[in-house]
JSON list of C-alpha atoms in Angstrom, two decimals:
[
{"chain": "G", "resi": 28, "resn": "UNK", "atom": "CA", "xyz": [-13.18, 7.26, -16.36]},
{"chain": "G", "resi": 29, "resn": "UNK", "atom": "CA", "xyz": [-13.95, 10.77, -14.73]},
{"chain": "G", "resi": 30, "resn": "UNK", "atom": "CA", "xyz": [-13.49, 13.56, -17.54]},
{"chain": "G", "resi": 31, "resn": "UNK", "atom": "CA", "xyz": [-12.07, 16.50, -15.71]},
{"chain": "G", "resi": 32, "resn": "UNK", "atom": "CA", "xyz": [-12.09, 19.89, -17.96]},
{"chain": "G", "resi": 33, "resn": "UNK", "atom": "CA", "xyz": [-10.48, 23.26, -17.14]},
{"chain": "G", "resi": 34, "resn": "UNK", "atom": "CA", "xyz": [-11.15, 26.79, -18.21]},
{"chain": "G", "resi": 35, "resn": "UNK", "atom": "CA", "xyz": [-10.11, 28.51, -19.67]},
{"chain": "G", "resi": 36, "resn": "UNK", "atom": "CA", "xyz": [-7.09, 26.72, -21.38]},
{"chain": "G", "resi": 37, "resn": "UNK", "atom": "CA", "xyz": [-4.75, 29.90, -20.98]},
{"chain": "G", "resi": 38, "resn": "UNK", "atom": "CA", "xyz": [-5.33, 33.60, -19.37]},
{"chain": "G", "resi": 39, "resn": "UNK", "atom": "CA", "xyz": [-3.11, 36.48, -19.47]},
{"chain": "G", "resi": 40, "resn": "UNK", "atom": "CA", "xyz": [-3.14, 38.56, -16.39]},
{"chain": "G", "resi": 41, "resn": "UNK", "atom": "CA", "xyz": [-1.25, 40.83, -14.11]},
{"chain": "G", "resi": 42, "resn": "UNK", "atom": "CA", "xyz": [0.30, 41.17, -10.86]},
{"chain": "G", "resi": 43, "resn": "UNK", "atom": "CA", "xyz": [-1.67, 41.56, -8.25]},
{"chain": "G", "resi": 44, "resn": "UNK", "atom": "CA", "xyz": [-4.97, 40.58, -10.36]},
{"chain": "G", "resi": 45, "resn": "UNK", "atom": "CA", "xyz": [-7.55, 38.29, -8.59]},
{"chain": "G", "resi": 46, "resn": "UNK", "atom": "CA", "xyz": [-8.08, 35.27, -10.90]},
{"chain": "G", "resi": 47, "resn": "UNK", "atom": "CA", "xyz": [-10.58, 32.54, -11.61]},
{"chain": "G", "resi": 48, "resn": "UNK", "atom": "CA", "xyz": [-9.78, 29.00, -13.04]},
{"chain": "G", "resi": 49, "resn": "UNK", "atom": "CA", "xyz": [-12.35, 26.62, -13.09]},
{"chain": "G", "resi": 50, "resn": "UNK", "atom": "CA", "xyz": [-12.25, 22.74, -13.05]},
{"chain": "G", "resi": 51, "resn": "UNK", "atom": "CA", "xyz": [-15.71, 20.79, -14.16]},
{"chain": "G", "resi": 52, "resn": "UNK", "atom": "CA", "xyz": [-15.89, 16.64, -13.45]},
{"chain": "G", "resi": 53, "resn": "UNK", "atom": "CA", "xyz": [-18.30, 14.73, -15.26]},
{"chain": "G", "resi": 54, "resn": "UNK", "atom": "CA", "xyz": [-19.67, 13.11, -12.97]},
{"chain": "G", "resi": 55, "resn": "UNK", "atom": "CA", "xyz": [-20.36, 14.37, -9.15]},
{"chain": "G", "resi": 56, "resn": "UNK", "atom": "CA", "xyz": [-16.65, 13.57, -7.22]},
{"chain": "G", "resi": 57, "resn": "UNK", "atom": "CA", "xyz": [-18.18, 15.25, -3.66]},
{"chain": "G", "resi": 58, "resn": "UNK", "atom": "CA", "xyz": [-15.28, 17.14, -2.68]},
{"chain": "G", "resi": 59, "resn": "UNK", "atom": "CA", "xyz": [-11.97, 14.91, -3.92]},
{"chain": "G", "resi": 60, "resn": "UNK", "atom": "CA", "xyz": [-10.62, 17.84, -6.00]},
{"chain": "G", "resi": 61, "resn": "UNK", "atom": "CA", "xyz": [-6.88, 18.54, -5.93]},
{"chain": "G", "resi": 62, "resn": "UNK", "atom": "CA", "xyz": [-5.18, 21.73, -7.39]},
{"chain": "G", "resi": 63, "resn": "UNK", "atom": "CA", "xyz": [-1.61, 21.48, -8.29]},
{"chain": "G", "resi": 64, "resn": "UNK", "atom": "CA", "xyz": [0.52, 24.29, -9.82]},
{"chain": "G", "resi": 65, "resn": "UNK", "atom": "CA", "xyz": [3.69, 23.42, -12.60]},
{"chain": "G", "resi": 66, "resn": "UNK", "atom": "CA", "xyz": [6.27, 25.31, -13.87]},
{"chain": "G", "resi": 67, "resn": "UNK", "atom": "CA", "xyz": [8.34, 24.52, -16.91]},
{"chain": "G", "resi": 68, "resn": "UNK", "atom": "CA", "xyz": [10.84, 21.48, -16.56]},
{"chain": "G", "resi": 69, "resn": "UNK", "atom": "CA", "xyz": [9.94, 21.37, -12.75]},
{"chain": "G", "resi": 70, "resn": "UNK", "atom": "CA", "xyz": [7.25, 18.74, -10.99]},
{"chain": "G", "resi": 71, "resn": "UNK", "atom": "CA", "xyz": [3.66, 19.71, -10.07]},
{"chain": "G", "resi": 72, "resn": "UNK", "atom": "CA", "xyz": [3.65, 21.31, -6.57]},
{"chain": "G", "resi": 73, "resn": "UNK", "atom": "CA", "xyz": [0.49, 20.52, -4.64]},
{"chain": "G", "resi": 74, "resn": "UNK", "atom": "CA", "xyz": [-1.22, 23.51, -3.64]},
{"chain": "G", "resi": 75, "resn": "UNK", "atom": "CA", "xyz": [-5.28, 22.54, -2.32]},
{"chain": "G", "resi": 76, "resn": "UNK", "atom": "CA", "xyz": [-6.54, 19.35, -1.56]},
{"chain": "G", "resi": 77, "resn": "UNK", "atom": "CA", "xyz": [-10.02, 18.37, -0.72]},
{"chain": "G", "resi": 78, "resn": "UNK", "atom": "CA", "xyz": [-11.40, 21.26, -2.73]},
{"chain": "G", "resi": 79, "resn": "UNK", "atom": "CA", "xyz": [-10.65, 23.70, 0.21]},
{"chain": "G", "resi": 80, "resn": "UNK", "atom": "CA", "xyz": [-8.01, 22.87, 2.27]},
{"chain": "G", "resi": 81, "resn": "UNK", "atom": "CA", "xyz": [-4.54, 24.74, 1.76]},
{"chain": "G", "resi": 82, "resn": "UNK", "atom": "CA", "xyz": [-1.56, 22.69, 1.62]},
{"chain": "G", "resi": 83, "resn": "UNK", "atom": "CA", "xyz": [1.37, 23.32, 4.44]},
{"chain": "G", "resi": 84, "resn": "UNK", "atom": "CA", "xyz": [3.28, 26.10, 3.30]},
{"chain": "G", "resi": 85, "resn": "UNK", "atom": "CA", "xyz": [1.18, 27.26, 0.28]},
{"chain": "G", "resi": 86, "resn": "UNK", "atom": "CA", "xyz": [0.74, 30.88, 0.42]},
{"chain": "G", "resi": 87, "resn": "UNK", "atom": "CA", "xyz": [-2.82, 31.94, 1.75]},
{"chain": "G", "resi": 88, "resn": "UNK", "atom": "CA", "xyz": [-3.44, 33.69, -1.53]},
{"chain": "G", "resi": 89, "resn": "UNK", "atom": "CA", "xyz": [-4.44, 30.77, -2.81]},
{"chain": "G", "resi": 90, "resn": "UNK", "atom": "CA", "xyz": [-8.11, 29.38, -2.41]},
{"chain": "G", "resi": 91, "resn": "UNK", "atom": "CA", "xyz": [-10.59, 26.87, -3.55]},
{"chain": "G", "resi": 92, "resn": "UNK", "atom": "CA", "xyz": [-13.94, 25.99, -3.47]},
{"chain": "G", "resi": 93, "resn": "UNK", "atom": "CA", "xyz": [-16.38, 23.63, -4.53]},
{"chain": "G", "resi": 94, "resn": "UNK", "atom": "CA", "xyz": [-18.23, 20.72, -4.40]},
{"chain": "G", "resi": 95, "resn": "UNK", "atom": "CA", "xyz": [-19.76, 17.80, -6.80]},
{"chain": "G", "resi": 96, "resn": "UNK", "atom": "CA", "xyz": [-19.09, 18.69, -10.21]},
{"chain": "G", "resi": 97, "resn": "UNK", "atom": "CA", "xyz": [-17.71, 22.30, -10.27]},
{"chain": "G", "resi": 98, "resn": "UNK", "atom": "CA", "xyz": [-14.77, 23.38, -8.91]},
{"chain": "G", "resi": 99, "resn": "UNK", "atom": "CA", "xyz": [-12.65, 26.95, -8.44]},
{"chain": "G", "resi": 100, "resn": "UNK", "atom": "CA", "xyz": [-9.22, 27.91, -7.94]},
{"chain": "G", "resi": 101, "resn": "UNK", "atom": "CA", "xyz": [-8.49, 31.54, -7.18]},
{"chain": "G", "resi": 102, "resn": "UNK", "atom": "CA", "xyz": [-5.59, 33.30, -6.83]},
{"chain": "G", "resi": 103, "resn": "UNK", "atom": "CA", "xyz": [-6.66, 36.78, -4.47]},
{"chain": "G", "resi": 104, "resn": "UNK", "atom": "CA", "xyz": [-3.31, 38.73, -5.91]},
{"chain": "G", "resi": 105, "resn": "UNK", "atom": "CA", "xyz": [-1.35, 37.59, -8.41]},
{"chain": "G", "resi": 106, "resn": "UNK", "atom": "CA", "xyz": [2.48, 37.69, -7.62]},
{"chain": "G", "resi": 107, "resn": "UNK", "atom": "CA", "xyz": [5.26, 37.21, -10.19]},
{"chain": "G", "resi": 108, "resn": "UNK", "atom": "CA", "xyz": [6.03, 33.32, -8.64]},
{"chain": "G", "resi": 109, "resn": "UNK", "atom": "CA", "xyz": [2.46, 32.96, -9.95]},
{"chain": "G", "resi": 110, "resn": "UNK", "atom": "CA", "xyz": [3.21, 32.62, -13.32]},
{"chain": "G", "resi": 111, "resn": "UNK", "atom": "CA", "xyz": [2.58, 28.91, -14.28]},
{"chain": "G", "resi": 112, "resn": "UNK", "atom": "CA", "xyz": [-0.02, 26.13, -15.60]},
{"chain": "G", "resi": 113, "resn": "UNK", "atom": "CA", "xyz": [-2.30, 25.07, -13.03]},
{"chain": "G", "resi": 114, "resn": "UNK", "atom": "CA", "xyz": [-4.02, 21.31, -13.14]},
{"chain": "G", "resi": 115, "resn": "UNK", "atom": "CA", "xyz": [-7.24, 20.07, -10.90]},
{"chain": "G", "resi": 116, "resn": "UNK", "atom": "CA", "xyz": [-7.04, 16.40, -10.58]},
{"chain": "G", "resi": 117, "resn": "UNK", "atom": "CA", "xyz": [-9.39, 14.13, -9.00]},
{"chain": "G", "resi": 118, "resn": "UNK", "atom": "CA", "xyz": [-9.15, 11.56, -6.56]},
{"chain": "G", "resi": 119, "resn": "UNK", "atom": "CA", "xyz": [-12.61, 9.88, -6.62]},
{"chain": "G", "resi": 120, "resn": "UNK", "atom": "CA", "xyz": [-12.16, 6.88, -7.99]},
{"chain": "G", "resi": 121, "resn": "UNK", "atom": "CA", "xyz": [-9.49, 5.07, -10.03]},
{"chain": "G", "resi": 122, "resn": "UNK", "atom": "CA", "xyz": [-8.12, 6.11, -12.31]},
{"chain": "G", "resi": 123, "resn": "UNK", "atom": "CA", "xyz": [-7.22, 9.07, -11.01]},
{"chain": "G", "resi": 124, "resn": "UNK", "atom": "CA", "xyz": [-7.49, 11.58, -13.84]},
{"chain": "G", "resi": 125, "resn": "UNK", "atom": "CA", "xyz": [-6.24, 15.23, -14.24]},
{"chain": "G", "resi": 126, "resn": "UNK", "atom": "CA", "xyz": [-7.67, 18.29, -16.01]},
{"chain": "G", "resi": 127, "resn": "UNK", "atom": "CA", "xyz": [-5.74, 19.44, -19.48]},
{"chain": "G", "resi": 128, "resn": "UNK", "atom": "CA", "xyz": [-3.89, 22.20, -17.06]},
{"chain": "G", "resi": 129, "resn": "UNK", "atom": "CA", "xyz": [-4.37, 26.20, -17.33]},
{"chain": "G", "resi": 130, "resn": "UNK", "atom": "CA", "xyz": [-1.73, 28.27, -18.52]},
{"chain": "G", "resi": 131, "resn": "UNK", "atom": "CA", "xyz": [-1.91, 31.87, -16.72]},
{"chain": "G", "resi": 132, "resn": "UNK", "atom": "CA", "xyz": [0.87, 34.15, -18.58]},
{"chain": "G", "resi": 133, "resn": "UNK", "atom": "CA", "xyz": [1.93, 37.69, -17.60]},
{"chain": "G", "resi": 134, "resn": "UNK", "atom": "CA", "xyz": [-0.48, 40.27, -19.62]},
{"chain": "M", "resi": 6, "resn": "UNK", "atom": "CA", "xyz": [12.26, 16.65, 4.97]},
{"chain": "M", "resi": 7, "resn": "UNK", "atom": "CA", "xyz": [10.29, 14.26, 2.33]},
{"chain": "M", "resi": 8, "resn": "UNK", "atom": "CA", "xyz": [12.84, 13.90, -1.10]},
{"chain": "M", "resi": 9, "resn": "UNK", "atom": "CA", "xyz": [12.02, 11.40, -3.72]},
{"chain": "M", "resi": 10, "resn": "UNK", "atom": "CA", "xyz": [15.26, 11.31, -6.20]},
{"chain": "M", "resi": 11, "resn": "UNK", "atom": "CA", "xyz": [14.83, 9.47, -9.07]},
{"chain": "M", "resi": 12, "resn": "UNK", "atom": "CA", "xyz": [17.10, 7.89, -11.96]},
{"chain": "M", "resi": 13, "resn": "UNK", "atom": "CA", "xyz": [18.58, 9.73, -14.84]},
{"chain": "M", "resi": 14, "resn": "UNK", "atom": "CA", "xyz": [17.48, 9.92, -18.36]},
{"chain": "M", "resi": 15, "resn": "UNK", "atom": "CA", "xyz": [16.63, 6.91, -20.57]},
{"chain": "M", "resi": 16, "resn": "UNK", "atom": "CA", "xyz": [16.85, 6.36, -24.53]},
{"chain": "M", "resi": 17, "resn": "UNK", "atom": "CA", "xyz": [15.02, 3.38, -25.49]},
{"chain": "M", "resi": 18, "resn": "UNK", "atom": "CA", "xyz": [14.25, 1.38, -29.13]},
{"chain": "M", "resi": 19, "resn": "UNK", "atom": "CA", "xyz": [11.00, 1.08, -29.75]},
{"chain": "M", "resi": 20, "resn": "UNK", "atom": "CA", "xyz": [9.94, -2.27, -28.40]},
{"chain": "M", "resi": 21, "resn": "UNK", "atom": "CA", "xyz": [12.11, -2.19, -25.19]},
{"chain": "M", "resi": 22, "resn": "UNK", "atom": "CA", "xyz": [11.48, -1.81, -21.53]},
{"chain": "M", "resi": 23, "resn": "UNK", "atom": "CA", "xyz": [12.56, 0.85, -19.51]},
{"chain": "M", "resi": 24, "resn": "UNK", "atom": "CA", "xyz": [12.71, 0.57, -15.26]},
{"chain": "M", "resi": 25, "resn": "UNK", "atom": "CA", "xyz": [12.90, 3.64, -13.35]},
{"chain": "M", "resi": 26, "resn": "UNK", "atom": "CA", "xyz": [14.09, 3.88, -9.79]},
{"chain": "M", "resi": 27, "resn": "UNK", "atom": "CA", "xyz": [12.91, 6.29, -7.35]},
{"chain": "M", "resi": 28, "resn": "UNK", "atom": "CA", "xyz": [14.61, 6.70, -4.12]},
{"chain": "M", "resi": 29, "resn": "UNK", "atom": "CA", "xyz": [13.09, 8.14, -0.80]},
{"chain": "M", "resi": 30, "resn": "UNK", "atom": "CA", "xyz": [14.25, 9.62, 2.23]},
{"chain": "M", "resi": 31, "resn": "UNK", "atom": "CA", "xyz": [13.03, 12.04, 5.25]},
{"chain": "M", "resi": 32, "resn": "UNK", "atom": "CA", "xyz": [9.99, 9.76, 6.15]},
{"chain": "M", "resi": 33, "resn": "UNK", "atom": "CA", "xyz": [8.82, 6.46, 6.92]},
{"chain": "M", "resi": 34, "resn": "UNK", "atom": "CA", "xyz": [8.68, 4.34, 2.97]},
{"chain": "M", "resi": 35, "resn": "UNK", "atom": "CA", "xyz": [6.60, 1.58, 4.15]},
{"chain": "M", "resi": 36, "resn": "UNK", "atom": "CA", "xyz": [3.64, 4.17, 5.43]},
{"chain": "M", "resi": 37, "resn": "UNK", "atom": "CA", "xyz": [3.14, 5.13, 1.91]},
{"chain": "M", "resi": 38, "resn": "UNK", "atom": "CA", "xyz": [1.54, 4.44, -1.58]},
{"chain": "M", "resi": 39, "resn": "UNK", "atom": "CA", "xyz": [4.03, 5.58, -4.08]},
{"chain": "M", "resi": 40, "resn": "UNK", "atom": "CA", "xyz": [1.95, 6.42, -7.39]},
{"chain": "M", "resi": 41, "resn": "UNK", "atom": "CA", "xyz": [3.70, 7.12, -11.13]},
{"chain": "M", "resi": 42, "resn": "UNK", "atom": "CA", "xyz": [2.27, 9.94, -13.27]},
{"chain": "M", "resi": 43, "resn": "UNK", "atom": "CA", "xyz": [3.58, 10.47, -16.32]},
{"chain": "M", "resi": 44, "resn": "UNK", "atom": "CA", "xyz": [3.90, 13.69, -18.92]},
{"chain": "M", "resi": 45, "resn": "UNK", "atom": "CA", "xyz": [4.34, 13.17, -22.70]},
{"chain": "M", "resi": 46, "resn": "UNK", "atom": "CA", "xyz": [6.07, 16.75, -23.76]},
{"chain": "M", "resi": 47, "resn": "UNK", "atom": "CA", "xyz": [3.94, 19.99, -23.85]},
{"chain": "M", "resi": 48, "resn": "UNK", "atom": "CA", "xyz": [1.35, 17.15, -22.27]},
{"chain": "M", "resi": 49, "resn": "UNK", "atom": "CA", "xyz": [-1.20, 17.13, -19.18]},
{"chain": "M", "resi": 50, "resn": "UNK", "atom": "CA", "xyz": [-0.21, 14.44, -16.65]},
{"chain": "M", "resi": 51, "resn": "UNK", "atom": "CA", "xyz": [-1.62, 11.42, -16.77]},
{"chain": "M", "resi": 52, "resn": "UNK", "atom": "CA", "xyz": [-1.82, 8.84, -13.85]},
{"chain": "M", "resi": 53, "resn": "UNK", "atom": "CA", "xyz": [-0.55, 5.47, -14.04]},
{"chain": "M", "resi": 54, "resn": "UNK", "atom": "CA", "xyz": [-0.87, 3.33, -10.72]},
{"chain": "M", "resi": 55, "resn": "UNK", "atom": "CA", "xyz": [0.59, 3.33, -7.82]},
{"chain": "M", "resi": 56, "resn": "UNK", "atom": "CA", "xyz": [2.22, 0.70, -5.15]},
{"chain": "M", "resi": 57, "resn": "UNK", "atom": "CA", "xyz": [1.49, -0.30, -0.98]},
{"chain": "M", "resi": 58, "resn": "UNK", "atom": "CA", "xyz": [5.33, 0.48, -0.40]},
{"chain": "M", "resi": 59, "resn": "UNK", "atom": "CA", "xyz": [4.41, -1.97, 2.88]},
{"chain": "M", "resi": 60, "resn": "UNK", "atom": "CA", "xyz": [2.56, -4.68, 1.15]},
{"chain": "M", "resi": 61, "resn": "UNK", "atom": "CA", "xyz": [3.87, -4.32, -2.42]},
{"chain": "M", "resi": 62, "resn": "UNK", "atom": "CA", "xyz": [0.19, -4.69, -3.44]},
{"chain": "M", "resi": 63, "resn": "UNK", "atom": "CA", "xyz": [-0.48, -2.71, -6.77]},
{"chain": "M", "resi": 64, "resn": "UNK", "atom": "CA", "xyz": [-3.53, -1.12, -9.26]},
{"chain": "M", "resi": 65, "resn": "UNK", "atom": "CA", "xyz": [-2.70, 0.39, -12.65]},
{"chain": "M", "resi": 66, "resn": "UNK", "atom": "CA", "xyz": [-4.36, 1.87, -14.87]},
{"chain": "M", "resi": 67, "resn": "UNK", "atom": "CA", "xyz": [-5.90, 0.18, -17.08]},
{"chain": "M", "resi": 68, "resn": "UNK", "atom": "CA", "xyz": [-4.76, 1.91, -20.27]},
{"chain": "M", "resi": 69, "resn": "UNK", "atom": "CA", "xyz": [-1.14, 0.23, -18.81]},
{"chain": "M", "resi": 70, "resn": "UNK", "atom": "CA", "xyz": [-2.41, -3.14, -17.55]},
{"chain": "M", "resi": 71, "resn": "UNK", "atom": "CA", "xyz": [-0.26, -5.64, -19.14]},
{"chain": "M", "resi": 72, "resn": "UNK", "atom": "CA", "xyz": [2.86, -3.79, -19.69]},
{"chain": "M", "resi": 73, "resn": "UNK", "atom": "CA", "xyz": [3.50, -1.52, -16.70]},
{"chain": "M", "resi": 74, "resn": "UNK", "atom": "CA", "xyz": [4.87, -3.16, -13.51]},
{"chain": "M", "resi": 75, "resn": "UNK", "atom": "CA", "xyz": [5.83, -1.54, -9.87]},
{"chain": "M", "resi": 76, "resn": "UNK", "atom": "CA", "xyz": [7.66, -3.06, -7.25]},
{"chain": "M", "resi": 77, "resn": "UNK", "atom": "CA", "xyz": [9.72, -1.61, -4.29]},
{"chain": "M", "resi": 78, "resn": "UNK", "atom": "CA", "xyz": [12.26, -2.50, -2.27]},
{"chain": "M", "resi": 79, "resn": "UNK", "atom": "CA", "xyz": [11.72, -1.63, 1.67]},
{"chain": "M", "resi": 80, "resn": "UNK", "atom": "CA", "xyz": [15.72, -2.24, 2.39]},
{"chain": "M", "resi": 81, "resn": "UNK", "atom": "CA", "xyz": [16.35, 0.93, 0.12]},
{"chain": "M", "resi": 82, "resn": "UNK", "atom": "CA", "xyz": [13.59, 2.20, 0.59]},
{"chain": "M", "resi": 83, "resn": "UNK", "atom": "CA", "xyz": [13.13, 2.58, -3.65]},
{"chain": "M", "resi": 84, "resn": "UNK", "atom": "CA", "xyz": [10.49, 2.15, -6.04]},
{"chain": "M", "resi": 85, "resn": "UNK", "atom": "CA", "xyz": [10.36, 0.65, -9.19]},
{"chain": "M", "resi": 86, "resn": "UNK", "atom": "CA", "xyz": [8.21, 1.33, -12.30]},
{"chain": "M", "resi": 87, "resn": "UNK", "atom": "CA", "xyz": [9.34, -0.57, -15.44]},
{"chain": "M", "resi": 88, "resn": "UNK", "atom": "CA", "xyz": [7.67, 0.22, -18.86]},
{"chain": "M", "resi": 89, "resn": "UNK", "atom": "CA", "xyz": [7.60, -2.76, -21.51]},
{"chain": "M", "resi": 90, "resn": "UNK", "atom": "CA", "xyz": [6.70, -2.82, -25.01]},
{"chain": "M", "resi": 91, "resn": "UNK", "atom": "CA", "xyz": [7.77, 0.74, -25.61]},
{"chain": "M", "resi": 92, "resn": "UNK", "atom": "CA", "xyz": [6.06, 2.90, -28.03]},
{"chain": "M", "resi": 93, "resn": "UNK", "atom": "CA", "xyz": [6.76, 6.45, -29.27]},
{"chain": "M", "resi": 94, "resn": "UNK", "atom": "CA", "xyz": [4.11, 7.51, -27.56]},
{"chain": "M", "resi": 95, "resn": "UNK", "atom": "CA", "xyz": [5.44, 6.24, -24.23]},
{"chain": "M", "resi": 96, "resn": "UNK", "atom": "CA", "xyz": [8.25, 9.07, -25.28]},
{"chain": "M", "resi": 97, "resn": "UNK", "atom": "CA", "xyz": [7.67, 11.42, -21.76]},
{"chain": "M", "resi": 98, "resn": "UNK", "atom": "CA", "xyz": [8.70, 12.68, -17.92]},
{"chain": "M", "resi": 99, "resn": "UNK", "atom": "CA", "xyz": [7.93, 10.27, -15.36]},
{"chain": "M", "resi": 100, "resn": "UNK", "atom": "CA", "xyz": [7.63, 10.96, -11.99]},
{"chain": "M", "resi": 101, "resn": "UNK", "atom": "CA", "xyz": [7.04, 9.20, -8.80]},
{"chain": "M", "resi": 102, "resn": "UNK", "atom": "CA", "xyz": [5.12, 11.07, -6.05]},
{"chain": "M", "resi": 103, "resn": "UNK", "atom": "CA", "xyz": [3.68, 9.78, -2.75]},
{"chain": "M", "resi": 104, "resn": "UNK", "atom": "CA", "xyz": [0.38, 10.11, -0.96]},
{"chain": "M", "resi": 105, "resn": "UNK", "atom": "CA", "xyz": [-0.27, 12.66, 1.20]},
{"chain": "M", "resi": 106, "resn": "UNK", "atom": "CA", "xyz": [-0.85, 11.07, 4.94]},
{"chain": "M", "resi": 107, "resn": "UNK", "atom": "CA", "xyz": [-4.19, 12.99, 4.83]},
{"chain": "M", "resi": 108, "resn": "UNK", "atom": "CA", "xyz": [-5.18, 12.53, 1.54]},
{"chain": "M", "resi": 109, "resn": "UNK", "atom": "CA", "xyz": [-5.64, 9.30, -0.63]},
{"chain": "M", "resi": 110, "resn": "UNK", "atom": "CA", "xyz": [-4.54, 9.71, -4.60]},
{"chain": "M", "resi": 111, "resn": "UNK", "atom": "CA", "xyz": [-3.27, 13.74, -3.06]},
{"chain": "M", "resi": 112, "resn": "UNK", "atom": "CA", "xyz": [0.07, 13.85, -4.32]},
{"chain": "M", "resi": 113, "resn": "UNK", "atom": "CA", "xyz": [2.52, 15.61, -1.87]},
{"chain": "M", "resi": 114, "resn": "UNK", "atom": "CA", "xyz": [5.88, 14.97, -2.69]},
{"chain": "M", "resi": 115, "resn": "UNK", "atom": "CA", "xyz": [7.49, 14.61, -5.89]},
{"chain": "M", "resi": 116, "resn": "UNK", "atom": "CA", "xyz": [10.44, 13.28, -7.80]},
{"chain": "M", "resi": 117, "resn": "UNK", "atom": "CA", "xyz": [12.26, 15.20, -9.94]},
{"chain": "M", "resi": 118, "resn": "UNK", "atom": "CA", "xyz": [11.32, 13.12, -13.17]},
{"chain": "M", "resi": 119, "resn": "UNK", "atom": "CA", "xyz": [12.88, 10.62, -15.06]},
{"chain": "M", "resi": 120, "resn": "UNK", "atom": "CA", "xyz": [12.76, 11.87, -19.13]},
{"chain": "M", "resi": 121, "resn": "UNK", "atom": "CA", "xyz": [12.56, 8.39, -21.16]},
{"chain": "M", "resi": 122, "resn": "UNK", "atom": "CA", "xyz": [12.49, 9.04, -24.81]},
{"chain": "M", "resi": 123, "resn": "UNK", "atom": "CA", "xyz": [11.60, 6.78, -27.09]},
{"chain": "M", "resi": 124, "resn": "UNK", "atom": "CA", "xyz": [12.94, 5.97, -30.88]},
{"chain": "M", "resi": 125, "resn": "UNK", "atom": "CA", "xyz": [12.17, 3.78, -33.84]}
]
């Protein structure tokens, strides 16, 4: 199975901060790297697909990038909706496996 | 627009099965995997397998094989996934979510989730 590993774990930030996450596969996936953002007691909400590419309606703040084995999510201004865990998840091969998920709090 | 509803809550004995219906509506069913990802509480997700909602044809994975079925039916345009063998461990929010028409294994629509929790 591809390991997929996020970091950090958790970040505290603030509005309209620029931030990072990253999302490392263990083995090279080309670019079949999904980014999907949660919020407590609701489903994941698919943000990116194919490393890049912005899903319909997802705010253009939102960005990734990436290719092989090392992946980023960014997030160019932080907005208060932001405020969530955050999970990469490949979809290389089967089974399709997810990263541990990034918490991103309000600093 | 694309809604997957699913069925309430479940309390199970450890040792029981557990079948999970998810209903969906605002596009065509039989165009469309239908995968089943699962989240134990304060958990990551964790994929399960997924069903050919046109050809019923299936792959788990394989930490399931054995006890985890799908199955659909294209008159109601529902899926199925039915646990067996239940665990405490199995004790988590299931949800059904379909491919993206783009995208293989790109989930793009969600259920709600379906808690099941599990006793001994």
């Amino acid at each position: 199975d591809i390991q997929m590993t996020q970091s950090p774990s958790s970040l505290s930030a603030s509005v309209g901060d620029r931030v990072t996450i990253t999302c490392r596969a263990s083995q090279s996936i080309s670019t079949s790297l999904n980014w999907y953002q949660q919020k407590p007691g609701k489903a994941p909400k698919l943000l990116i697909y194919a490393a890049s590419t912005l899903q319909s309606g997802v705010p253009s703040r939102f960005s990734g990038s990436g290719s092989g084995t090392d992946f980023t999510l960014t997030i160019g201004s932080l907005q208060p909706e932001d405020f969530a865990t955050y999970y990469c998840q490949q979809n290389f091969n089967t089974p399709r496996t997810f990263g541990q998920g990034t918490k991103v709090e309000i600093k | 627009q694309v809604q997957l509803v699913q069925s309430g809550a479940e309390v199970k004995k450890s040792g029981a099965s557990v079948k999970v219906s998810c209903k969906a509506s605002g596009y065509g069913f039989n165009g469309y995997y239908m995968h089943w990802v699962r989240q134990a509480p304060g958990q990551g997700l964790e994929w399960m397998g997924r069903i050919n909602c046109n050809s019923g044809g299936t792959n788990y994975a394989q930490k399931f094989q054995g006890r985890f079925t799908l199955t659909r039916d294209t008159s109601i345009d529902t899926a199925y996934m039915e646990l067996s063998r239940l665990t405490s461990d199995d004790t988590a929010v299931y949800y059904c979510a379909r491919d993206h028409p783009s995208s293989v294994a790109t989930f793009d629509s969600w259920g709600q989730g379906t808690l099941v929790s599990v006793s001994s």
